[in-house]
Amino acid sequence: MAMLTIVWAGVGCDLDERTVTRRIAEGSIRKEAAAKNRPADLINIALERVVGAGLELPAFSPLDAMARRSAKR
């Protein structure tokens, strides 16, 4: 988290880890929703991206809500 804070502060952003995690999850779900429409698949992709960024995993219910909204579109 310390390195992430330094990087974001260096570019003038004041984001905490939860905000960054949510943005990564939302972005990956939105991007993949065009190809996949099962919420479980979208959640797995979001989790892979969040873990790949070295961030803590978010709660399941926000991910589920994001995936269900995107899958309906």
PDB file of C-alpha atoms in Angstrom:
ATOM      1  CA  MET A   1       0.000   0.000   0.000  1.00  0.00           C
ATOM      2  CA  ALA A   2       2.828   2.389   0.766  1.00  0.00           C
ATOM      3  CA  MET A   3       4.182   2.225  -2.786  1.00  0.00           C
ATOM      4  CA  LEU A   4       0.705   2.653  -4.243  1.00  0.00           C
ATOM      5  CA  THR A   5       0.130   5.727  -2.069  1.00  0.00           C
ATOM      6  CA  ILE A   6       3.454   7.192  -3.163  1.00  0.00           C
ATOM      7  CA  VAL A   7       2.687   6.613  -6.841  1.00  0.00           C
ATOM      8  CA  TRP A   8      -0.794   8.133  -6.635  1.00  0.00           C
ATOM      9  CA  ALA A   9       0.458  11.061  -4.547  1.00  0.00           C
ATOM     10  CA  GLY A  10       3.227  11.637  -7.084  1.00  0.00           C
ATOM     11  CA  VAL A  11       0.678  12.248  -9.852  1.00  0.00           C
ATOM     12  CA  GLY A  12      -1.475  14.488  -7.696  1.00  0.00           C
ATOM     13  CA  CYS A  13      -4.196  11.976  -6.852  1.00  0.00           C
ATOM     14  CA  ASP A  14      -5.543  11.522  -3.366  1.00  0.00           C
ATOM     15  CA  LEU A  15      -7.019   8.046  -3.566  1.00  0.00           C
ATOM     16  CA  ASP A  16      -7.125   5.436  -0.869  1.00  0.00           C
ATOM     17  CA  GLU A  17      -6.672   1.739  -1.566  1.00  0.00           C
ATOM     18  CA  ARG A  18     -10.409   1.004  -1.521  1.00  0.00           C
ATOM     19  CA  THR A  19     -11.036   3.591  -4.226  1.00  0.00           C
ATOM     20  CA  VAL A  20      -8.259   2.209  -6.408  1.00  0.00           C
ATOM     21  CA  THR A  21      -9.520  -1.344  -5.866  1.00  0.00           C
ATOM     22  CA  ARG A  22     -13.060  -0.347  -6.816  1.00  0.00           C
ATOM     23  CA  ARG A  23     -11.902   1.435  -9.960  1.00  0.00           C
ATOM     24  CA  ILE A  24      -9.857  -1.564 -11.075  1.00  0.00           C
ATOM     25  CA  ALA A  25     -12.784  -3.922 -10.415  1.00  0.00           C
ATOM     26  CA  GLU A  26     -15.346  -1.686 -12.146  1.00  0.00           C
ATOM     27  CA  GLY A  27     -13.100  -1.122 -15.142  1.00  0.00           C
ATOM     28  CA  SER A  28     -12.350  -4.793 -15.649  1.00  0.00           C
ATOM     29  CA  ILE A  29     -16.019  -5.786 -15.242  1.00  0.00           C
ATOM     30  CA  ARG A  30     -17.166  -3.122 -17.707  1.00  0.00           C
ATOM     31  CA  LYS A  31     -14.504  -4.119 -20.228  1.00  0.00           C
ATOM     32  CA  GLU A  32     -15.248  -7.851 -20.047  1.00  0.00           C
ATOM     33  CA  ALA A  33     -19.043  -7.547 -19.892  1.00  0.00           C
ATOM     34  CA  ALA A  34     -19.183  -7.278 -23.686  1.00  0.00           C
ATOM     35  CA  ALA A  35     -17.686 -10.756 -24.071  1.00  0.00           C
ATOM     36  CA  LYS A  36     -18.985 -12.489 -20.945  1.00  0.00           C
ATOM     37  CA  ASN A  37     -22.385 -12.145 -19.353  1.00  0.00           C
ATOM     38  CA  ARG A  38     -22.242 -14.469 -16.348  1.00  0.00           C
ATOM     39  CA  PRO A  39     -21.710 -12.488 -13.126  1.00  0.00           C
ATOM     40  CA  ALA A  40     -19.432 -15.204 -11.711  1.00  0.00           C
ATOM     41  CA  ASP A  41     -17.069 -14.868 -14.686  1.00  0.00           C
ATOM     42  CA  LEU A  42     -17.002 -11.085 -14.343  1.00  0.00           C
ATOM     43  CA  ILE A  43     -16.298 -11.300 -10.613  1.00  0.00           C
ATOM     44  CA  ASN A  44     -13.429 -13.742 -11.192  1.00  0.00           C
ATOM     45  CA  ILE A  45     -11.858 -11.425 -13.749  1.00  0.00           C
ATOM     46  CA  ALA A  46     -12.168  -8.454 -11.390  1.00  0.00           C
ATOM     47  CA  LEU A  47     -10.574 -10.439  -8.552  1.00  0.00           C
ATOM     48  CA  GLU A  48      -7.679 -11.491 -10.796  1.00  0.00           C
ATOM     49  CA  ARG A  49      -6.981  -7.869 -11.715  1.00  0.00           C
ATOM     50  CA  VAL A  50      -7.205  -6.654  -8.106  1.00  0.00           C
ATOM     51  CA  VAL A  51      -4.862  -9.394  -6.878  1.00  0.00           C
ATOM     52  CA  GLY A  52      -2.531  -8.709  -9.808  1.00  0.00           C
ATOM     53  CA  ALA A  53      -2.333  -5.070  -8.683  1.00  0.00           C
ATOM     54  CA  GLY A  54      -1.322  -6.226  -5.203  1.00  0.00           C
ATOM     55  CA  LEU A  55      -4.414  -4.831  -3.486  1.00  0.00           C
ATOM     56  CA  GLU A  56      -6.670  -6.244  -0.801  1.00  0.00           C
ATOM     57  CA  LEU A  57      -9.738  -8.078  -2.002  1.00  0.00           C
ATOM     58  CA  PRO A  58     -12.969  -6.095  -1.783  1.00  0.00           C
ATOM     59  CA  ALA A  59     -16.160  -7.349  -0.183  1.00  0.00           C
ATOM     60  CA  PHE A  60     -18.188  -9.732  -2.329  1.00  0.00           C
ATOM     61  CA  SER A  61     -21.485  -7.823  -2.374  1.00  0.00           C
ATOM     62  CA  PRO A  62     -20.182  -4.722  -4.232  1.00  0.00           C
ATOM     63  CA  LEU A  63     -18.508  -6.955  -6.814  1.00  0.00           C
ATOM     64  CA  ASP A  64     -21.690  -8.961  -7.199  1.00  0.00           C
ATOM     65  CA  ALA A  65     -23.752  -5.801  -7.697  1.00  0.00           C
ATOM     66  CA  MET A  66     -21.277  -4.441 -10.302  1.00  0.00           C
ATOM     67  CA  ALA A  67     -21.236  -7.731 -12.191  1.00  0.00           C
ATOM     68  CA  ARG A  68     -25.016  -8.123 -12.201  1.00  0.00           C
ATOM     69  CA  ARG A  69     -25.524  -4.574 -13.494  1.00  0.00           C
ATOM     70  CA  SER A  70     -22.963  -5.064 -16.246  1.00  0.00           C
ATOM     71  CA  ALA A  71     -24.248  -8.503 -17.228  1.00  0.00           C
ATOM     72  CA  LYS A  72     -27.755  -7.098 -17.788  1.00  0.00           C
ATOM     73  CA  ARG A  73     -26.520  -4.524 -20.318  1.00  0.00           C
TER      74      ARG A  73
END
